[in-house]
mmCIF file of C-alpha atoms in Angstrom:
data_model
loop_
_atom_site.group_PDB
_atom_site.id
_atom_site.type_symbol
_atom_site.label_atom_id
_atom_site.label_comp_id
_atom_site.label_asym_id
_atom_site.label_seq_id
_atom_site.Cartn_x
_atom_site.Cartn_y
_atom_site.Cartn_z
ATOM 1 C CA MET A 60 -81.456 -29.349 -31.933
ATOM 2 C CA THR A 61 -79.558 -32.579 -31.505
ATOM 3 C CA GLY A 62 -76.924 -33.109 -28.829
ATOM 4 C CA ARG A 63 -74.263 -33.364 -31.520
ATOM 5 C CA MET A 64 -75.297 -29.999 -32.969
ATOM 6 C CA ARG A 65 -75.200 -28.361 -29.542
ATOM 7 C CA THR A 66 -71.659 -29.707 -29.014
ATOM 8 C CA VAL A 67 -70.495 -28.360 -32.375
ATOM 9 C CA LEU A 68 -71.987 -24.926 -31.703
ATOM 10 C CA ALA A 69 -70.369 -24.864 -28.277
ATOM 11 C CA GLU A 70 -66.965 -25.688 -29.802
ATOM 12 C CA VAL A 71 -67.416 -22.939 -32.398
ATOM 13 C CA ALA A 72 -68.293 -20.467 -29.652
ATOM 14 C CA VAL A 73 -65.166 -21.392 -27.699
ATOM 15 C CA ASP A 74 -62.992 -21.068 -30.815
ATOM 16 C CA ARG A 75 -64.353 -17.539 -31.422
ATOM 17 C CA TRP A 76 -63.743 -16.272 -27.911
ATOM 18 C CA ALA A 77 -61.433 -13.310 -27.298
ATOM 19 C CA ALA A 78 -58.231 -14.794 -25.896
ATOM 20 C CA PRO A 79 -57.051 -13.199 -22.641
ATOM 21 C CA THR A 80 -53.746 -11.359 -22.572
ATOM 22 C CA THR A 81 -50.791 -12.607 -20.571
ATOM 23 C CA HIS A 82 -51.016 -9.438 -18.489
ATOM 24 C CA GLN A 83 -54.613 -10.216 -17.554
ATOM 25 C CA LEU A 84 -53.665 -13.762 -16.580
ATOM 26 C CA ARG A 85 -50.840 -12.436 -14.393
ATOM 27 C CA ILE A 86 -53.375 -10.196 -12.642
ATOM 28 C CA PHE A 87 -55.565 -13.242 -12.028
ATOM 29 C CA LEU A 88 -52.633 -15.198 -10.562
ATOM 30 C CA VAL A 89 -51.733 -12.380 -8.184
ATOM 31 C CA LEU A 90 -55.369 -11.967 -7.147
ATOM 32 C CA ALA A 91 -55.645 -15.715 -6.559
ATOM 33 C CA ASP A 92 -52.644 -15.515 -4.210
ATOM 34 C CA GLU A 93 -53.669 -12.328 -2.389
ATOM 35 C CA LEU A 94 -57.496 -12.478 -2.541
ATOM 36 C CA HIS A 95 -57.338 -8.717 -2.057
ATOM 37 C CA PHE A 96 -57.632 -6.199 -4.884
ATOM 38 C CA GLY A 97 -55.668 -3.449 -3.121
ATOM 39 C CA ARG A 98 -52.669 -5.643 -2.333
ATOM 40 C CA ALA A 99 -52.749 -7.177 -5.807
ATOM 41 C CA ALA A 100 -52.740 -3.714 -7.410
ATOM 42 C CA ALA A 101 -49.727 -2.686 -5.338
ATOM 43 C CA LEU A 102 -47.819 -5.836 -6.350
ATOM 44 C CA MET A 103 -48.647 -5.210 -10.010
ATOM 45 C CA PHE A 104 -47.663 -1.518 -9.728
ATOM 46 C CA MET A 105 -51.185 -0.516 -10.820
ATOM 47 C CA THR A 106 -53.997 1.527 -9.352
ATOM 48 C CA GLN A 107 -56.842 -0.546 -7.955
ATOM 49 C CA PRO A 108 -59.405 0.776 -10.473
ATOM 50 C CA ALA A 109 -57.075 -0.065 -13.376
ATOM 51 C CA LEU A 110 -56.495 -3.577 -12.039
ATOM 52 C CA SER A 111 -60.260 -4.086 -11.556
ATOM 53 C CA ARG A 112 -60.956 -3.005 -15.146
ATOM 54 C CA GLN A 113 -58.411 -5.464 -16.511
ATOM 55 C CA PHE A 114 -59.764 -8.273 -14.340
ATOM 56 C CA ASP A 115 -63.346 -7.553 -15.367
ATOM 57 C CA ALA A 116 -62.238 -7.676 -18.993
ATOM 58 C CA LEU A 117 -60.639 -11.061 -18.345
ATOM 59 C CA GLU A 118 -63.842 -12.484 -16.892
ATOM 60 C CA ARG A 119 -65.818 -11.150 -19.871
ATOM 61 C CA ARG A 120 -63.381 -12.735 -22.309
ATOM 62 C CA LEU A 121 -63.523 -16.092 -20.550
ATOM 63 C CA GLY A 122 -67.280 -15.874 -19.991
ATOM 64 C CA VAL A 123 -67.064 -17.075 -16.386
ATOM 65 C CA GLN A 124 -66.733 -15.521 -12.957
ATOM 66 C CA LEU A 125 -63.307 -16.247 -11.487
ATOM 67 C CA ILE A 126 -63.476 -14.476 -8.132
ATOM 68 C CA ALA A 127 -66.539 -13.846 -5.957
ATOM 69 C CA ARG A 128 -66.242 -10.383 -4.406
ATOM 70 C CA THR A 129 -67.917 -8.625 -1.538
ATOM 71 C CA ASN A 130 -66.967 -5.374 0.199
ATOM 72 C CA ARG A 131 -64.928 -7.337 2.738
ATOM 73 C CA SER A 132 -63.694 -10.485 1.029
ATOM 74 C CA ALA A 133 -62.767 -12.157 -2.226
ATOM 75 C CA GLU A 134 -62.538 -15.849 -2.964
ATOM 76 C CA LEU A 135 -62.006 -18.082 -5.963
ATOM 77 C CA THR A 136 -65.118 -19.483 -7.580
ATOM 78 C CA PRO A 137 -65.161 -23.145 -8.700
ATOM 79 C CA ALA A 138 -64.439 -21.900 -12.220
ATOM 80 C CA GLY A 139 -61.553 -19.814 -10.900
ATOM 81 C CA GLN A 140 -60.109 -22.816 -9.072
ATOM 82 C CA ALA A 141 -60.378 -24.949 -12.202
ATOM 83 C CA ILE A 142 -58.797 -22.313 -14.461
ATOM 84 C CA LEU A 143 -55.989 -21.338 -12.048
ATOM 85 C CA PRO A 144 -53.487 -24.109 -12.984
ATOM 86 C CA GLU A 145 -54.147 -23.551 -16.683
ATOM 87 C CA ALA A 146 -53.574 -19.809 -16.323
ATOM 88 C CA ARG A 147 -50.342 -20.462 -14.428
ATOM 89 C CA ALA A 148 -49.177 -22.851 -17.159
ATOM 90 C CA VAL A 149 -49.862 -20.226 -19.840
ATOM 91 C CA VAL A 150 -47.943 -17.513 -17.957
ATOM 92 C CA ASP A 151 -45.029 -19.886 -17.293
ATOM 93 C CA ALA A 152 -44.983 -20.868 -20.955
ATOM 94 C CA MET A 153 -44.842 -17.222 -22.013
ATOM 95 C CA ARG A 154 -41.943 -16.620 -19.626
ATOM 96 C CA GLY A 155 -40.149 -19.569 -21.195
ATOM 97 C CA LEU A 156 -40.871 -18.249 -24.660
ATOM 98 C CA ARG A 157 -39.415 -14.845 -23.774
ATOM 99 C CA ARG A 158 -36.360 -16.463 -22.187
ATOM 100 C CA VAL A 159 -35.615 -18.593 -25.239
ATOM 101 C CA THR A 160 -36.251 -15.683 -27.608
ATOM 102 C CA ARG A 161 -33.963 -13.361 -25.678
ATOM 103 C CA GLY A 162 -31.292 -16.036 -25.642
ATOM 104 C CA HIS A 163 -31.393 -16.229 -29.416
ATOM 105 C CA LEU A 164 -31.373 -12.450 -29.724
ATOM 106 C CA ARG A 165 -28.250 -12.353 -27.553
ATOM 107 C CA ALA A 166 -26.546 -15.035 -29.609
ATOM 108 C CA VAL A 167 -23.863 -13.493 -31.781
ATOM 109 C CA ALA A 168 -22.530 -14.844 -35.034
ATOM 110 C CA GLY A 169 -19.431 -13.561 -36.761
ATOM 111 C CA HIS A 170 -15.663 -13.719 -36.501
ATOM 112 C CA LEU A 171 -13.248 -12.052 -34.098
ATOM 113 C CA VAL A 172 -9.533 -11.487 -34.553
ATOM 114 C CA ILE A 173 -7.895 -11.236 -31.137
ATOM 115 C CA GLY A 174 -4.281 -10.173 -30.867
ATOM 116 C CA THR A 175 -1.732 -10.791 -28.132
ATOM 117 C CA ALA A 176 1.932 -9.998 -27.660
ATOM 118 C CA GLU A 177 2.210 -12.431 -24.767
ATOM 119 C CA ALA A 178 0.944 -16.001 -24.576
ATOM 120 C CA SER A 179 0.962 -16.005 -20.774
ATOM 121 C CA MET A 180 -1.783 -13.471 -20.170
ATOM 122 C CA PRO A 181 -3.843 -14.318 -17.080
ATOM 123 C CA TYR A 182 -7.480 -15.191 -17.832
ATOM 124 C CA THR A 183 -6.902 -15.557 -21.580
ATOM 125 C CA GLN A 184 -7.955 -19.193 -21.846
ATOM 126 C CA ALA A 185 -10.836 -18.760 -19.396
ATOM 127 C CA ILE A 186 -12.230 -15.857 -21.447
ATOM 128 C CA LEU A 187 -11.974 -17.742 -24.736
ATOM 129 C CA ASP A 188 -13.656 -20.798 -23.179
ATOM 130 C CA GLU A 189 -16.473 -18.578 -21.875
ATOM 131 C CA LEU A 190 -16.852 -17.038 -25.335
ATOM 132 C CA ARG A 191 -17.176 -20.498 -26.916
ATOM 133 C CA ARG A 192 -19.823 -21.578 -24.418
ATOM 134 C CA GLY A 193 -21.906 -18.430 -24.679
ATOM 135 C CA HIS A 194 -21.672 -17.914 -28.442
ATOM 136 C CA PRO A 195 -21.119 -21.181 -30.318
ATOM 137 C CA ASP A 196 -21.819 -19.436 -33.651
ATOM 138 C CA LEU A 197 -19.071 -16.878 -33.067
ATOM 139 C CA THR A 198 -15.655 -17.910 -34.370
ATOM 140 C CA PHE A 199 -12.345 -16.321 -33.462
ATOM 141 C CA GLU A 200 -8.638 -16.549 -34.066
ATOM 142 C CA VAL A 201 -5.759 -15.481 -31.830
ATOM 143 C CA ARG A 202 -3.062 -13.613 -33.731
ATOM 144 C CA PRO A 203 0.485 -13.153 -32.324
ATOM 145 C CA LEU A 204 1.578 -9.502 -32.338
ATOM 146 C CA ASP A 205 4.796 -7.759 -31.465
ATOM 147 C CA LEU A 206 4.980 -4.907 -28.972
ATOM 148 C CA VAL A 207 4.407 -2.241 -31.640
ATOM 149 C CA GLU A 208 1.599 -4.056 -33.428
ATOM 150 C CA GLN A 209 -0.469 -4.669 -30.292
ATOM 151 C CA TYR A 210 -1.823 -1.107 -30.303
ATOM 152 C CA GLU A 211 -1.212 -0.051 -33.902
ATOM 153 C CA SER A 212 -3.235 -2.973 -35.254
ATOM 154 C CA LEU A 213 -6.072 -2.210 -32.848
ATOM 155 C CA LEU A 214 -6.320 1.446 -33.868
ATOM 156 C CA ALA A 215 -6.077 0.445 -37.547
ATOM 157 C CA ASP A 216 -8.927 -2.104 -37.125
ATOM 158 C CA GLU A 217 -6.659 -4.932 -38.219
ATOM 159 C CA VAL A 218 -7.650 -6.824 -35.071
ATOM 160 C CA ASP A 219 -10.835 -6.533 -33.026
ATOM 161 C CA ALA A 220 -9.345 -6.832 -29.549
ATOM 162 C CA VAL A 221 -6.021 -7.379 -27.838
ATOM 163 C CA PHE A 222 -4.882 -9.028 -24.640
ATOM 164 C CA CYS A 223 -2.345 -6.502 -23.427
ATOM 165 C CA ARG A 224 -0.387 -4.960 -20.599
ATOM 166 C CA PRO A 225 -1.419 -1.340 -19.960
ATOM 167 C CA PRO A 226 -0.911 1.593 -20.004
ATOM 168 C CA VAL A 227 -2.770 2.051 -23.286
ATOM 169 C CA PRO A 228 -2.828 5.103 -25.578
ATOM 170 C CA GLU A 229 -5.832 7.354 -26.137
ATOM 171 C CA GLY A 230 -8.619 5.884 -28.219
ATOM 172 C CA ILE A 231 -8.375 2.425 -26.671
ATOM 173 C CA ALA A 232 -10.769 1.113 -24.024
ATOM 174 C CA THR A 233 -9.968 -1.715 -21.624
ATOM 175 C CA ILE A 234 -11.364 -4.049 -19.029
ATOM 176 C CA GLN A 235 -8.920 -4.929 -16.260
ATOM 177 C CA LEU A 236 -8.353 -8.659 -15.840
ATOM 178 C CA ALA A 237 -5.690 -9.019 -13.137
ATOM 179 C CA THR A 238 -3.016 -7.234 -11.122
ATOM 180 C CA GLU A 239 0.406 -8.692 -10.365
ATOM 181 C CA PRO A 240 3.900 -7.558 -9.335
ATOM 182 C CA ARG A 241 6.605 -6.623 -11.804
ATOM 183 C CA VAL A 242 10.020 -8.273 -11.616
ATOM 184 C CA VAL A 243 13.388 -7.483 -13.132
ATOM 185 C CA CYS A 244 14.747 -9.870 -15.728
ATOM 186 C CA LEU A 245 18.544 -9.903 -15.865
ATOM 187 C CA SER A 246 21.404 -12.081 -17.026
ATOM 188 C CA ALA A 247 22.006 -15.141 -14.874
ATOM 189 C CA ASP A 248 25.694 -14.130 -14.847
ATOM 190 C CA ASP A 249 24.901 -10.788 -13.200
ATOM 191 C CA PRO A 250 26.095 -10.791 -9.536
ATOM 192 C CA LEU A 251 22.733 -9.306 -8.507
ATOM 193 C CA ALA A 252 20.965 -12.428 -9.778
ATOM 194 C CA GLU A 253 21.989 -14.264 -6.602
ATOM 195 C CA LEU A 254 20.057 -11.878 -4.345
ATOM 196 C CA PRO A 255 16.620 -12.898 -2.993
ATOM 197 C CA GLU A 256 15.201 -9.427 -3.821
ATOM 198 C CA ILE A 257 16.392 -5.974 -4.753
ATOM 199 C CA ARG A 258 15.549 -2.275 -4.781
ATOM 200 C CA LEU A 259 15.482 -0.094 -7.869
ATOM 201 C CA ALA A 260 18.454 1.895 -6.632
ATOM 202 C CA ARG A 261 20.689 -1.183 -7.034
ATOM 203 C CA LEU A 262 19.815 -1.232 -10.733
ATOM 204 C CA ARG A 263 20.775 2.369 -11.497
ATOM 205 C CA ASP A 264 23.849 1.342 -13.501
ATOM 206 C CA HIS A 265 22.027 -1.261 -15.574
ATOM 207 C CA PRO A 266 20.729 -0.158 -18.990
ATOM 208 C CA VAL A 267 17.130 -1.147 -19.700
ATOM 209 C CA VAL A 268 15.939 -2.558 -23.009
ATOM 210 C CA SER A 269 14.406 0.156 -25.186
ATOM 211 C CA TYR A 270 11.211 -0.055 -27.200
ATOM 212 C CA PRO A 271 10.473 1.378 -30.656
ATOM 213 C CA SER A 272 9.251 4.958 -30.805
ATOM 214 C CA GLU A 273 6.019 3.647 -32.359
ATOM 215 C CA CYS A 274 5.088 2.257 -28.947
ATOM 216 C CA PRO A 275 3.063 4.785 -26.930
ATOM 217 C CA GLN A 276 5.245 6.999 -24.743
ATOM 218 C CA VAL A 277 3.140 6.274 -21.667
ATOM 219 C CA TRP A 278 3.658 2.553 -22.239
ATOM 220 C CA ARG A 279 7.428 2.876 -22.792
ATOM 221 C CA ASP A 280 7.860 4.988 -19.655
ATOM 222 C CA PHE A 281 6.026 2.446 -17.533
ATOM 223 C CA TRP A 282 7.846 -0.643 -18.792
ATOM 224 C CA THR A 283 11.313 0.914 -18.658
ATOM 225 C CA VAL A 284 10.523 2.404 -15.212
ATOM 226 C CA ALA A 285 11.644 5.750 -16.590
ATOM 227 C CA VAL A 286 10.817 7.538 -13.323
ATOM 228 C CA ARG A 287 12.824 6.195 -10.379
ATOM 229 C CA PRO A 288 12.391 7.019 -6.665
ATOM 230 C CA ASP A 289 15.879 8.585 -6.570
ATOM 231 C CA ASP A 290 15.355 10.468 -9.872
ATOM 232 C CA THR A 291 18.302 8.707 -11.517
ATOM 233 C CA ALA A 292 18.352 8.635 -15.295
ATOM 234 C CA VAL A 293 17.650 5.313 -16.967
ATOM 235 C CA GLY A 294 20.309 4.002 -19.323
ATOM 236 C CA SER A 295 18.976 2.871 -22.703
ATOM 237 C CA GLY A 296 19.770 -0.602 -23.988
ATOM 238 C CA PRO A 297 19.117 -2.160 -27.390
ATOM 239 C CA VAL A 298 15.702 -1.619 -28.986
ATOM 240 C CA VAL A 299 13.452 -4.694 -29.006
ATOM 241 C CA ARG A 300 10.085 -5.262 -30.710
ATOM 242 C CA ASP A 301 9.063 -8.590 -29.225
ATOM 243 C CA VAL A 302 9.412 -10.654 -26.073
ATOM 244 C CA GLU A 303 11.774 -13.289 -27.531
ATOM 245 C CA THR A 304 14.250 -10.638 -28.683
ATOM 246 C CA LEU A 305 13.957 -9.016 -25.258
ATOM 247 C CA LEU A 306 14.869 -12.287 -23.518
ATOM 248 C CA THR A 307 17.841 -12.869 -25.843
ATOM 249 C CA THR A 308 19.117 -9.336 -25.202
ATOM 250 C CA VAL A 309 18.907 -9.903 -21.448
ATOM 251 C CA ALA A 310 20.615 -13.316 -21.634
ATOM 252 C CA LEU A 311 23.540 -11.726 -23.499
ATOM 253 C CA GLY A 312 23.960 -9.243 -20.638
ATOM 254 C CA GLU A 313 23.265 -6.233 -22.883
ATOM 255 C CA ALA A 314 20.402 -4.858 -20.758
ATOM 256 C CA ILE A 315 17.823 -5.693 -18.131
ATOM 257 C CA ALA A 316 14.046 -5.649 -18.541
ATOM 258 C CA PHE A 317 11.003 -5.320 -16.324
ATOM 259 C CA LEU A 318 8.297 -7.925 -16.832
ATOM 260 C CA PRO A 319 5.131 -9.210 -15.148
ATOM 261 C CA ALA A 320 5.859 -11.703 -12.381
ATOM 262 C CA VAL A 321 4.069 -14.443 -14.339
ATOM 263 C CA ALA A 322 7.063 -14.408 -16.728
ATOM 264 C CA ARG A 323 8.896 -16.563 -14.194
ATOM 265 C CA ARG A 324 6.516 -19.408 -14.947
ATOM 266 C CA PHE A 325 5.864 -18.902 -18.660
ATOM 267 C CA LEU A 326 9.114 -17.420 -19.984
ATOM 268 C CA PRO A 327 11.999 -19.351 -18.385
ATOM 269 C CA ARG A 328 15.093 -19.317 -20.618
ATOM 270 C CA PRO A 329 18.702 -20.421 -20.195
ATOM 271 C CA GLY A 330 20.919 -17.541 -19.140
ATOM 272 C CA ILE A 331 18.294 -15.323 -17.520
ATOM 273 C CA ALA A 332 17.052 -14.817 -13.969
ATOM 274 C CA PHE A 333 14.024 -13.093 -12.451
ATOM 275 C CA LEU A 334 14.304 -11.055 -9.294
ATOM 276 C CA ASP A 335 11.678 -9.423 -7.062
ATOM 277 C CA VAL A 336 11.932 -5.626 -6.858
ATOM 278 C CA ILE A 337 10.726 -4.313 -3.499
ATOM 279 C CA ASP A 338 9.839 -0.772 -4.542
ATOM 280 C CA LEU A 339 8.411 -1.438 -8.008
ATOM 281 C CA SER A 340 4.704 -0.795 -8.599
ATOM 282 C CA PRO A 341 2.516 -3.660 -9.892
ATOM 283 C CA CYS A 342 1.198 -4.048 -13.422
ATOM 284 C CA LEU A 343 -2.144 -4.901 -14.969
ATOM 285 C CA SER A 344 -3.335 -7.314 -17.587
ATOM 286 C CA ALA A 345 -6.285 -6.209 -19.681
ATOM 287 C CA LEU A 346 -8.520 -6.852 -22.646
ATOM 288 C CA ALA A 347 -8.456 -3.849 -24.981
ATOM 289 C CA TRP A 348 -10.493 -2.728 -27.976
ATOM 290 C CA HIS A 349 -10.827 0.367 -30.148
ATOM 291 C CA ALA A 350 -13.115 2.636 -28.117
ATOM 292 C CA ALA A 351 -15.135 3.519 -31.223
ATOM 293 C CA ASN A 352 -16.004 -0.159 -31.740
ATOM 294 C CA GLY A 353 -17.207 -0.930 -28.227
ATOM 295 C CA ASP A 354 -20.861 -1.341 -29.273
ATOM 296 C CA ARG A 355 -20.220 -3.948 -31.955
ATOM 297 C CA PRO A 356 -22.086 -7.169 -31.032
ATOM 298 C CA THR A 357 -18.938 -9.286 -31.344
ATOM 299 C CA ILE A 358 -16.926 -6.929 -29.112
ATOM 300 C CA THR A 359 -19.789 -6.770 -26.614
ATOM 301 C CA ALA A 360 -19.874 -10.576 -26.489
ATOM 302 C CA LEU A 361 -16.121 -10.707 -25.838
ATOM 303 C CA ARG A 362 -16.335 -8.043 -23.139
ATOM 304 C CA ARG A 363 -19.127 -9.917 -21.345
ATOM 305 C CA ALA A 364 -17.143 -13.154 -21.566
ATOM 306 C CA ALA A 365 -14.187 -11.333 -19.987
ATOM 307 C CA GLU A 366 -16.332 -9.952 -17.163
ATOM 308 C CA THR A 367 -17.850 -13.375 -16.473
ATOM 309 C CA ALA A 368 -14.480 -15.143 -16.454
ATOM 310 C CA ARG A 369 -12.904 -12.460 -14.268
ATOM 311 C CA ASN A 370 -15.693 -12.553 -11.688
ATOM 312 C CA ARG A 371 -16.021 -16.325 -11.549
#
């Protein structure tokens, strides 16, 4: 047999070998680090006999002895030393393959309609930026809503999610984004507007803007501060459906309103003033979605973007 023929037959034999599994190669890497079958089995969460069987199968598949064993010691053979970096490269490559594959599986394509009744929601821009970075194939639009539509459209599946101010009605799930104080918004001509701060009791004679009956009762009670520390009844002002109408009503002196403190910065208008209220509980900002739709991939992607942005 010529040398060339022997080389060809050797190459054919190598091509027909039984390729080792990634699991077997991981066992080899751990054994190479530990040089102890008992410790390696513990690290691999296997029994020692099971690990030995898998390692023996690896050596049979490769056709070489990788580790020389005695009752007291184990050490890499020359073949084991030569194969070690190649085995590590294969395992690392498989990890990379899994990482890339999982990344593509997590990638979400589709379209989201996100509603908001208030452009000044904390975290809004950060969440949308995070969504763009994490899911470039997912498109979205932000749709302005009035105070009635923010929950009605969510329950009717006309929008996928809403940036809102709780409380929310039943059937809607939320993730809390931020907490901030509430302030009173009143006419700049009101004598109380000159005070540095105020208590609710000083506002007992001021009617509060009303909201349509379509708004959830729990939400209306919170934002009109229907329950006061002194149990005084709240006077009802004009009904408003949106923030701009609310601000106009206040500027005309027809009623006061309670708003998130961030309104000072984002909703300044001629003829209105914002005043701290000492004994008024804070409010939340939240991302909300129809509870029945929480497992949709697009909603899940938005929720994770919100959690990432909030915790950053």
